[in-house]
Short mmCIF file of C-alpha atoms in Angstrom, two decimals:
data_model
loop_
_atom_site.label_atom_id
_atom_site.label_comp_id
_atom_site.label_asym_id
_atom_site.label_seq_id
_atom_site.Cartn_x
_atom_site.Cartn_y
_atom_site.Cartn_z
CA MET A 1 7.15 -31.63 25.46
CA ASP A 2 7.09 -28.28 27.22
CA ARG A 3 9.12 -27.59 30.37
CA GLU A 4 6.26 -28.47 32.71
CA GLN A 5 5.72 -31.82 30.99
CA VAL A 6 9.45 -32.57 31.17
CA THR A 7 9.42 -31.76 34.90
CA GLU A 8 6.41 -34.02 35.44
CA PHE A 9 8.05 -36.88 33.54
CA LEU A 10 11.34 -36.59 35.43
CA GLY A 11 9.38 -36.57 38.67
CA GLN A 12 8.26 -40.13 37.88
CA VAL A 13 11.86 -41.43 37.82
CA PRO A 14 12.60 -43.07 41.22
CA LEU A 15 16.22 -41.89 41.13
CA LEU A 16 15.09 -38.25 41.00
CA GLN A 17 12.04 -38.29 43.25
CA CYS A 18 14.03 -37.83 46.46
CA LEU A 19 15.59 -34.61 45.13
CA PRO A 20 14.30 -31.14 46.05
CA GLY A 21 11.66 -29.90 43.61
CA SER A 22 13.96 -27.03 42.60
CA SER A 23 16.64 -29.53 41.53
CA ILE A 24 14.21 -31.46 39.34
CA ARG A 25 13.19 -28.22 37.64
CA ARG A 26 16.83 -27.34 36.97
CA ILE A 27 17.42 -30.82 35.56
CA ALA A 28 14.39 -30.33 33.29
CA GLU A 29 16.09 -27.23 31.88
CA ALA A 30 19.40 -29.06 31.30
CA VAL A 31 18.34 -32.39 29.74
CA GLN A 32 18.62 -33.06 26.02
CA VAL A 33 16.44 -35.36 23.94
CA LYS A 34 18.06 -38.03 21.78
CA HIS A 35 16.37 -40.47 19.39
CA TYR A 36 17.53 -43.90 18.19
CA GLU A 37 16.38 -46.43 15.60
CA PRO A 38 16.07 -50.16 16.37
CA GLY A 39 19.55 -51.71 16.48
CA ASP A 40 21.33 -48.41 17.20
CA TYR A 41 23.92 -48.39 19.95
CA VAL A 42 22.79 -46.03 22.72
CA ALA A 43 25.98 -46.78 24.65
CA ARG A 44 28.94 -48.84 23.57
CA GLU A 45 31.39 -50.65 25.80
CA GLY A 46 34.60 -48.67 26.25
CA GLU A 47 33.14 -45.37 25.06
CA PRO A 48 33.04 -42.37 27.45
CA VAL A 49 29.99 -41.93 29.71
CA ASP A 50 28.46 -38.66 28.56
CA GLY A 51 25.86 -38.36 31.30
CA LEU A 52 22.72 -39.82 32.83
CA CYS A 53 20.40 -41.37 30.24
CA ILE A 54 16.69 -41.86 31.08
CA ILE A 55 14.36 -43.83 28.81
CA LEU A 56 11.53 -41.57 27.63
CA ASP A 57 9.84 -43.96 25.23
CA GLY A 58 10.63 -47.35 23.71
CA GLN A 59 12.88 -50.21 24.83
CA ALA A 60 16.62 -50.80 25.01
CA GLU A 61 18.62 -53.91 25.81
CA VAL A 62 21.65 -54.04 28.05
CA SER A 63 24.11 -56.68 26.87
CA ALA A 64 27.63 -57.61 27.89
CA PRO A 65 30.48 -57.93 25.40
CA ALA A 66 30.65 -61.24 23.54
CA ASN A 67 33.71 -62.41 25.50
CA THR A 68 31.90 -62.19 28.86
CA GLU A 69 31.27 -65.50 30.60
CA GLU A 70 27.67 -66.67 30.25
CA ALA A 71 27.10 -66.67 34.01
CA ASN A 72 28.10 -63.01 34.23
CA ARG A 73 26.11 -61.66 31.28
CA PRO A 74 23.79 -58.86 32.53
CA ASP A 75 21.28 -59.05 29.66
CA TYR A 76 18.01 -57.29 30.44
CA VAL A 77 15.60 -54.76 28.96
CA LEU A 78 15.27 -51.09 29.88
CA ASN A 79 11.82 -49.50 29.71
CA LYS A 80 10.25 -46.10 30.33
CA TYR A 81 11.70 -44.33 33.43
CA ASP A 82 14.69 -46.72 33.57
CA TYR A 83 18.12 -45.14 33.39
CA PHE A 84 21.84 -45.85 33.04
CA GLY A 85 25.09 -43.92 33.20
CA TYR A 86 24.67 -42.83 36.84
CA GLY A 87 26.60 -44.12 39.84
CA THR A 88 29.34 -45.78 37.82
CA ASN A 89 32.89 -45.55 39.09
CA SER A 90 34.24 -45.67 35.57
CA SER A 91 34.44 -42.90 32.99
CA VAL A 92 33.60 -45.39 30.22
CA HIS A 93 30.63 -47.70 29.63
CA GLN A 94 31.14 -51.26 30.84
CA VAL A 95 28.31 -52.76 28.74
CA ASN A 96 26.47 -52.18 25.48
CA VAL A 97 23.01 -50.59 25.42
CA ILE A 98 21.16 -51.20 22.16
CA ALA A 99 17.77 -49.85 21.04
CA VAL A 100 15.25 -52.69 20.64
CA THR A 101 12.51 -50.42 19.30
CA LYS A 102 12.41 -46.78 18.27
CA LEU A 103 13.86 -45.13 21.33
CA SER A 104 13.78 -41.66 22.84
CA CYS A 105 15.90 -40.70 25.84
CA PHE A 106 16.52 -37.71 28.06
CA VAL A 107 20.24 -37.18 28.59
CA LEU A 108 21.60 -35.08 31.43
CA PRO A 109 25.14 -34.13 30.31
CA SER A 110 27.95 -34.94 32.74
CA GLN A 111 28.63 -31.27 33.46
CA TYR A 112 25.23 -31.11 35.18
CA GLY A 113 25.87 -34.16 37.32
CA HIS A 114 26.13 -31.97 40.43
CA LEU A 115 22.36 -31.45 40.22
CA LEU A 116 21.98 -35.07 41.33
CA GLN A 117 24.05 -34.49 44.48
CA THR A 118 22.01 -32.42 46.92
CA LYS A 119 22.65 -31.57 50.57
CA THR A 120 19.22 -32.76 51.75
CA ILE A 121 15.91 -33.99 50.35
CA TRP A 122 14.62 -30.41 50.72
CA ASN A 123 17.55 -28.24 49.71
CA ALA A 124 20.22 -28.68 47.06
CA GLU A 125 22.88 -26.37 48.46
CA GLU A 126 22.34 -25.86 52.19
CA THR A 127 22.78 -28.36 55.02
CA PRO A 128 20.00 -28.99 57.57
CA GLU A 129 21.99 -27.15 60.27
CA SER A 130 21.55 -23.86 58.38
CA HIS A 131 17.77 -24.18 58.56
CA SER A 132 15.16 -24.33 61.28
CA LEU A 133 14.78 -27.11 63.84
CA MET A 134 11.51 -27.93 62.10
CA GLU A 135 13.29 -28.67 58.83
CA GLN A 136 15.96 -30.66 60.66
CA ILE A 137 13.23 -32.85 62.19
CA LEU A 138 11.80 -33.42 58.72
CA HIS A 139 15.15 -34.31 57.15
CA LEU A 140 15.18 -38.02 56.27
CA GLU A 141 18.03 -40.22 55.08
CA LYS A 142 17.29 -42.20 51.94
CA LEU A 143 18.50 -45.76 52.53
CA GLU A 144 17.09 -47.35 49.38
CA VAL A 145 14.32 -46.72 46.88
CA ASP A 146 11.17 -46.16 48.98
CA ILE A 147 13.01 -46.66 52.31
CA PHE A 148 13.94 -43.72 54.55
CA ARG A 149 15.29 -43.22 58.06
CA GLY A 150 14.21 -40.49 60.47
CA PHE A 151 15.29 -39.49 63.96
CA THR A 152 13.95 -37.81 67.08
CA LEU A 153 16.43 -34.98 67.62
CA PRO A 154 17.69 -34.13 71.12
CA GLU A 155 16.67 -30.50 70.59
CA ALA A 156 13.08 -31.42 69.71
CA PRO A 157 10.30 -31.52 72.31
CA THR A 158 9.73 -34.99 73.75
CA PHE A 159 6.56 -36.47 75.16
CA ASN A 160 7.98 -39.67 76.75
CA GLN A 161 7.46 -41.31 73.36
CA VAL A 162 7.80 -40.29 69.71
CA PHE A 163 5.51 -37.32 69.17
CA GLY A 164 2.55 -38.20 66.95
CA GLY A 165 2.96 -35.08 64.83
CA GLN A 166 6.55 -36.08 64.11
CA LEU A 167 5.43 -39.50 62.87
CA ILE A 168 2.76 -37.96 60.64
CA ALA A 169 5.12 -35.34 59.22
CA GLN A 170 8.11 -37.64 58.67
CA ALA A 171 5.91 -40.32 57.06
CA LEU A 172 4.39 -37.66 54.81
CA ALA A 173 7.92 -36.46 53.93
CA ALA A 174 8.88 -40.01 52.93
CA ALA A 175 5.73 -40.40 50.82
CA SER A 176 6.28 -36.99 49.19
CA LYS A 177 9.71 -38.11 48.01
CA THR A 178 8.21 -40.99 46.01
CA VAL A 179 5.85 -38.91 43.82
CA ASP A 180 6.58 -36.26 41.22
CA CYS A 181 7.00 -32.77 42.63
CA LEU A 182 3.90 -31.45 40.83
CA LYS A 183 1.61 -33.68 42.91
CA LEU A 184 0.86 -32.35 46.39
CA VAL A 185 -0.84 -34.02 49.34
CA HIS A 186 -4.56 -33.31 49.61
CA SER A 187 -5.69 -36.08 51.98
CA LEU A 188 -4.16 -38.37 54.58
CA HIS A 189 -5.24 -40.84 57.24
CA ALA A 190 -3.02 -41.84 60.16
CA ILE A 191 -3.23 -44.90 62.39
CA PHE A 192 -1.14 -45.10 65.57
CA LEU A 193 -0.42 -48.68 66.62
CA ILE A 194 2.24 -48.68 69.36
CA ALA A 195 4.30 -46.03 71.11
CA GLY A 196 7.66 -45.13 69.59
CA ASP A 197 11.04 -44.92 71.30
CA ASN A 198 12.64 -41.45 71.19
CA ASN A 199 16.13 -42.96 71.38
CA MET A 200 15.84 -45.15 68.29
CA PRO A 201 15.79 -44.25 64.57
CA ILE A 202 12.55 -44.79 62.69
CA ILE A 203 12.48 -46.65 59.37
CA TYR A 204 9.83 -45.46 56.89
CA GLN A 205 8.84 -47.98 54.20
CA VAL A 206 6.79 -46.46 51.38
CA HIS A 207 4.44 -48.64 49.32
CA ARG A 208 3.40 -47.29 45.91
CA GLU A 209 -0.29 -48.19 45.91
CA ARG A 210 -1.24 -46.27 42.76
CA ASP A 211 0.20 -43.82 40.23
CA GLY A 212 -2.25 -42.07 37.95
CA THR A 213 -2.18 -39.03 35.69
CA SER A 214 -3.68 -36.71 38.30
CA PHE A 215 -3.56 -38.73 41.53
CA ALA A 216 -1.04 -40.88 43.39
CA THR A 217 -1.60 -42.95 46.53
CA ARG A 218 1.03 -44.06 49.02
CA LYS A 219 1.00 -46.21 52.15
CA VAL A 220 3.80 -45.60 54.64
CA GLU A 221 4.79 -47.90 57.49
CA ALA A 222 6.94 -46.56 60.32
CA LYS A 223 8.99 -49.27 62.03
CA GLN A 224 11.14 -49.71 65.11
CA LYS A 225 12.64 -53.01 66.26
CA GLY A 226 11.09 -54.63 63.20
CA LEU A 227 7.55 -53.76 64.33
CA VAL A 228 5.13 -51.46 62.51
CA MET A 229 4.29 -48.70 64.99
CA PHE A 230 2.42 -46.30 62.71
CA THR A 231 0.74 -46.34 59.30
CA LEU A 232 -0.11 -43.42 57.00
CA ILE A 233 -2.28 -43.49 53.88
CA VAL A 234 -1.68 -40.44 51.67
CA SER A 235 -3.31 -39.22 48.47
CA PHE A 236 -1.54 -36.71 46.22
CA GLN A 237 -3.11 -34.66 43.44
CA LYS A 238 -1.74 -32.59 40.61
CA GLU A 239 -2.93 -28.99 40.71
CA GLU A 240 -5.81 -28.58 38.29
CA LEU A 241 -8.53 -26.06 37.61
CA GLY A 242 -11.87 -26.96 39.13
CA PHE A 243 -14.86 -25.69 41.09
CA GLU A 244 -14.07 -23.51 44.09
CA HIS A 245 -16.12 -22.35 47.02
CA GLN A 246 -15.36 -20.88 50.43
CA ALA A 247 -17.98 -21.31 53.15
CA ALA A 248 -15.90 -20.21 56.13
CA ILE A 249 -14.85 -16.62 56.69
CA MET A 250 -11.77 -15.27 58.41
CA PRO A 251 -12.62 -14.76 62.11
CA ASP A 252 -12.21 -11.34 63.65
CA VAL A 253 -8.99 -11.86 65.61
CA PRO A 254 -6.00 -9.66 66.48
CA PRO A 255 -2.97 -9.82 64.16
CA PRO A 256 -0.12 -12.05 65.43
CA GLU A 257 2.25 -9.16 66.16
CA GLN A 258 -0.18 -7.96 68.86
CA LEU A 259 -0.21 -11.33 70.65
CA LEU A 260 2.17 -13.15 72.97
CA ASN A 261 3.81 -16.41 72.00
CA MET A 262 3.95 -19.41 74.33
CA GLU A 263 7.39 -18.52 75.71
CA GLU A 264 6.26 -14.99 76.60
CA ILE A 265 3.11 -16.33 78.24
CA ARG A 266 5.23 -18.75 80.30
CA GLU A 267 7.55 -15.96 81.47
CA ARG A 268 4.60 -13.85 82.55
CA ARG A 269 3.06 -16.70 84.52
CA LEU A 270 6.32 -17.36 86.34
CA THR A 271 6.21 -13.83 87.76
CA ASP A 272 2.42 -13.38 88.00
CA PRO A 273 1.45 -13.14 91.70
CA ARG A 274 -2.04 -14.42 90.88
CA PHE A 275 -0.55 -17.90 90.38
CA PRO A 276 0.38 -19.88 93.54
CA MET A 277 4.05 -19.68 94.48
CA GLN A 278 4.28 -23.49 94.50
CA TYR A 279 3.07 -23.61 90.89
CA ARG A 280 5.51 -20.92 89.79
CA ASN A 281 8.46 -22.57 91.51
CA SER A 282 7.57 -25.96 90.06
CA ALA A 283 7.17 -24.56 86.53
CA ALA A 284 10.48 -22.69 86.76
CA LYS A 285 12.38 -25.87 87.71
CA LYS A 286 11.05 -27.89 84.78
CA LYS A 287 13.21 -28.06 81.68
CA PHE A 288 11.53 -25.96 79.01
CA VAL A 289 12.08 -26.86 75.35
CA PRO A 290 10.42 -24.44 72.90
CA TRP A 291 8.33 -26.11 70.25
CA PRO A 292 9.64 -25.83 66.68
CA ILE A 293 6.24 -24.30 65.90
CA GLU A 294 5.59 -20.79 67.20
CA MET A 295 2.02 -20.22 68.37
CA ARG A 296 0.22 -17.03 69.33
CA PHE A 297 -3.18 -17.48 70.96
CA CYS A 298 -6.05 -15.15 70.16
CA GLN A 299 -8.11 -16.13 73.23
CA ASP A 300 -7.46 -16.23 76.95
CA SER A 301 -8.11 -19.04 79.41
CA LYS A 302 -11.79 -18.06 79.74
CA SER A 303 -12.47 -19.93 76.48
CA GLN A 304 -10.90 -23.19 77.70
CA HIS A 305 -14.28 -24.96 77.69
CA GLU A 306 -15.11 -24.00 74.10
CA PRO A 307 -14.73 -26.65 71.35
CA SER A 308 -12.69 -24.23 69.23
CA LEU A 309 -9.53 -22.18 69.57
CA HIS A 310 -8.15 -19.37 67.45
CA TYR A 311 -4.39 -19.10 67.18
CA TRP A 312 -1.71 -18.14 64.70
CA PHE A 313 1.17 -20.53 64.06
CA ARG A 314 4.28 -20.79 61.94
CA ALA A 315 7.53 -22.72 61.86
CA ARG A 316 10.35 -21.08 63.76
CA GLY A 317 13.31 -20.05 61.64
CA LYS A 318 14.13 -20.58 58.00
CA LEU A 319 12.48 -23.18 55.74
CA SER A 320 13.53 -24.26 52.27
CA ASP A 321 11.09 -23.38 49.50
CA ASP A 322 9.99 -26.93 48.61
CA PRO A 323 6.13 -26.84 48.74
CA ALA A 324 6.04 -30.44 50.00
CA LEU A 325 8.14 -29.42 53.02
CA HIS A 326 5.67 -26.71 54.03
CA ARG A 327 2.81 -29.20 53.93
CA CYS A 328 4.80 -31.53 56.18
CA VAL A 329 5.17 -28.66 58.66
CA VAL A 330 1.39 -28.26 58.78
CA ALA A 331 1.08 -32.02 59.31
CA TYR A 332 3.48 -31.77 62.27
CA ALA A 333 1.53 -28.90 63.81
CA SER A 334 -1.79 -30.72 63.39
CA ASP A 335 -1.09 -32.92 66.42
CA LEU A 336 -0.02 -30.17 68.83
CA LEU A 337 -3.38 -28.79 69.95
CA TYR A 338 -6.22 -30.08 67.79
CA SER A 339 -7.06 -33.16 69.85
CA GLY A 340 -6.86 -31.28 73.13
CA VAL A 341 -9.23 -28.58 71.88
CA SER A 342 -11.79 -31.24 70.98
CA LEU A 343 -11.73 -32.35 74.62
CA ASN A 344 -12.46 -28.86 76.00
CA PRO A 345 -16.26 -29.18 76.33
CA HIS A 346 -15.82 -32.39 78.34
CA ARG A 347 -13.15 -31.28 80.80
CA LYS A 348 -15.53 -30.86 83.74
CA ARG A 349 -16.97 -34.34 83.42
CA ALA A 350 -14.28 -36.25 81.49
CA HIS A 351 -13.09 -39.54 82.92
CA PRO A 352 -9.43 -39.28 84.01
CA HIS A 353 -8.52 -42.00 81.49
CA THR A 354 -10.23 -40.35 78.54
CA VAL A 355 -8.26 -41.05 75.36
CA VAL A 356 -7.96 -38.54 72.55
CA GLY A 357 -7.25 -39.70 69.00
CA ASP A 358 -3.88 -38.66 67.60
CA SER A 359 -5.04 -38.22 64.04
CA SER A 360 -8.70 -37.44 64.50
CA PRO A 361 -10.52 -34.56 66.22
CA ASP A 362 -12.98 -37.09 67.63
CA VAL A 363 -12.92 -37.72 71.37
CA CYS A 364 -13.42 -41.17 72.86
CA SER A 365 -15.66 -41.14 75.89
CA THR A 366 -13.99 -44.19 77.43
CA GLY A 367 -10.49 -45.50 77.85
CA LYS A 368 -11.05 -48.25 75.28
CA GLU A 369 -9.22 -48.10 72.00
CA SER A 370 -11.07 -47.51 68.75
CA SER A 371 -10.15 -46.80 65.15
CA SER A 372 -9.84 -43.07 65.86
CA CYS A 373 -8.15 -43.41 69.23
CA ARG A 374 -4.76 -44.40 70.40
#
C-alpha cells in the first residue's frame, strides 16, 4: 500500500476519525506492517504493550488466560478496522490475542502514541483559544463514537435561539469526524424542526448510513432536552478526476480591500447626518457583537430589491488547515444572508409573517410551514 492508501485505510478506523487530518497523515507515516500465521500470538498476556495494533486484514481472537473464571472470559473476534493496545492503564497485555486466519496489522509504536492525543478535533498542537472565534464555535467534544457535544459561545452572535448556520456547521463538523479525511462534503440537506436554546449544550448523534469506496453518507441529529431539533443529511466524496465545466463567470466587482466591512459601515451610519437622530441613537445603544464571518459588500442599498447580492466573506482570525474545517465555515456562513437575499424582490408586498427557509433559498409566500421553511 502506498502512503495515500494507508491514510485512507486509517481514516476508516473509528478511533482515528475524530483526529485532525494532519494527525492521521503523520500516523500513516509512522505505522509498521506486521504479518501473522494462523495460531500465532499477536499479543501475549504479561508481555509489554508495544503500541496500538489495528487489524488490516484477517481475523484474530481475544482470549483470557486459562485460569480466568468462565463468567469473566472476554473471548471475541477482532476483524478489519478493530484495534487493541490503546487506552490501557497497564504497560503489559492483560489478555492473549491469537491470529485465527492469516493476519496483517498496522502497528503504531508506543513512541508515537502522542499522535493520538490532540488538542482539538481540528488541531493537534494548539488549543481552540489560540484560533479564531469561528473555529471555537466549530470545536466539538467527542463523548463517544459518533456522539459529539457542541455549545453556543457567549462571544458568538445570538438570534434569540441557536443560529441556524451554527447548527448546520456543527452538525457537518460531527459528520466530518466520522468519515476518512480524504472524503469531503459535496452535498447536504438540512431540516430545522424546533428552535434551539442558546444556554444549553447540543448533542450531535451521527448515524453511518453508508460507507462506500468513493462516497459516504451520514445523518446527523441535533438534540436538546432529549428532543431532535435539527437533522442534517450529508454526502461525502473522495476527490477523483472527472468531467469539469464552468458556466458562471466571475462578476466585475471591486476587490475586498477597497470595500468597507460591516463594522465600518455601522460606524459610518452612526455619524451620518442623513440618518434620523433617533435611529442613530437607538443603534448606538444596542449591544453590537461582530459576526465571526467578515463580510464586505460590493453593492449599496440601491440594490436591496434585487434577488442577488455580491459580497466577499472570510472567517475572522486564524483557522487550522484541516480542509473539513474550512467547509464547515462555509456552511456556517450560508445561513447569514442567503435567505434574506431571496426575499428582496418581495419586500414591498411581502406579508409581515413571511417565513424564509433556513436551509433553502426558496421563499414561502405564506406563514405556513413547508419542507423548505422553518
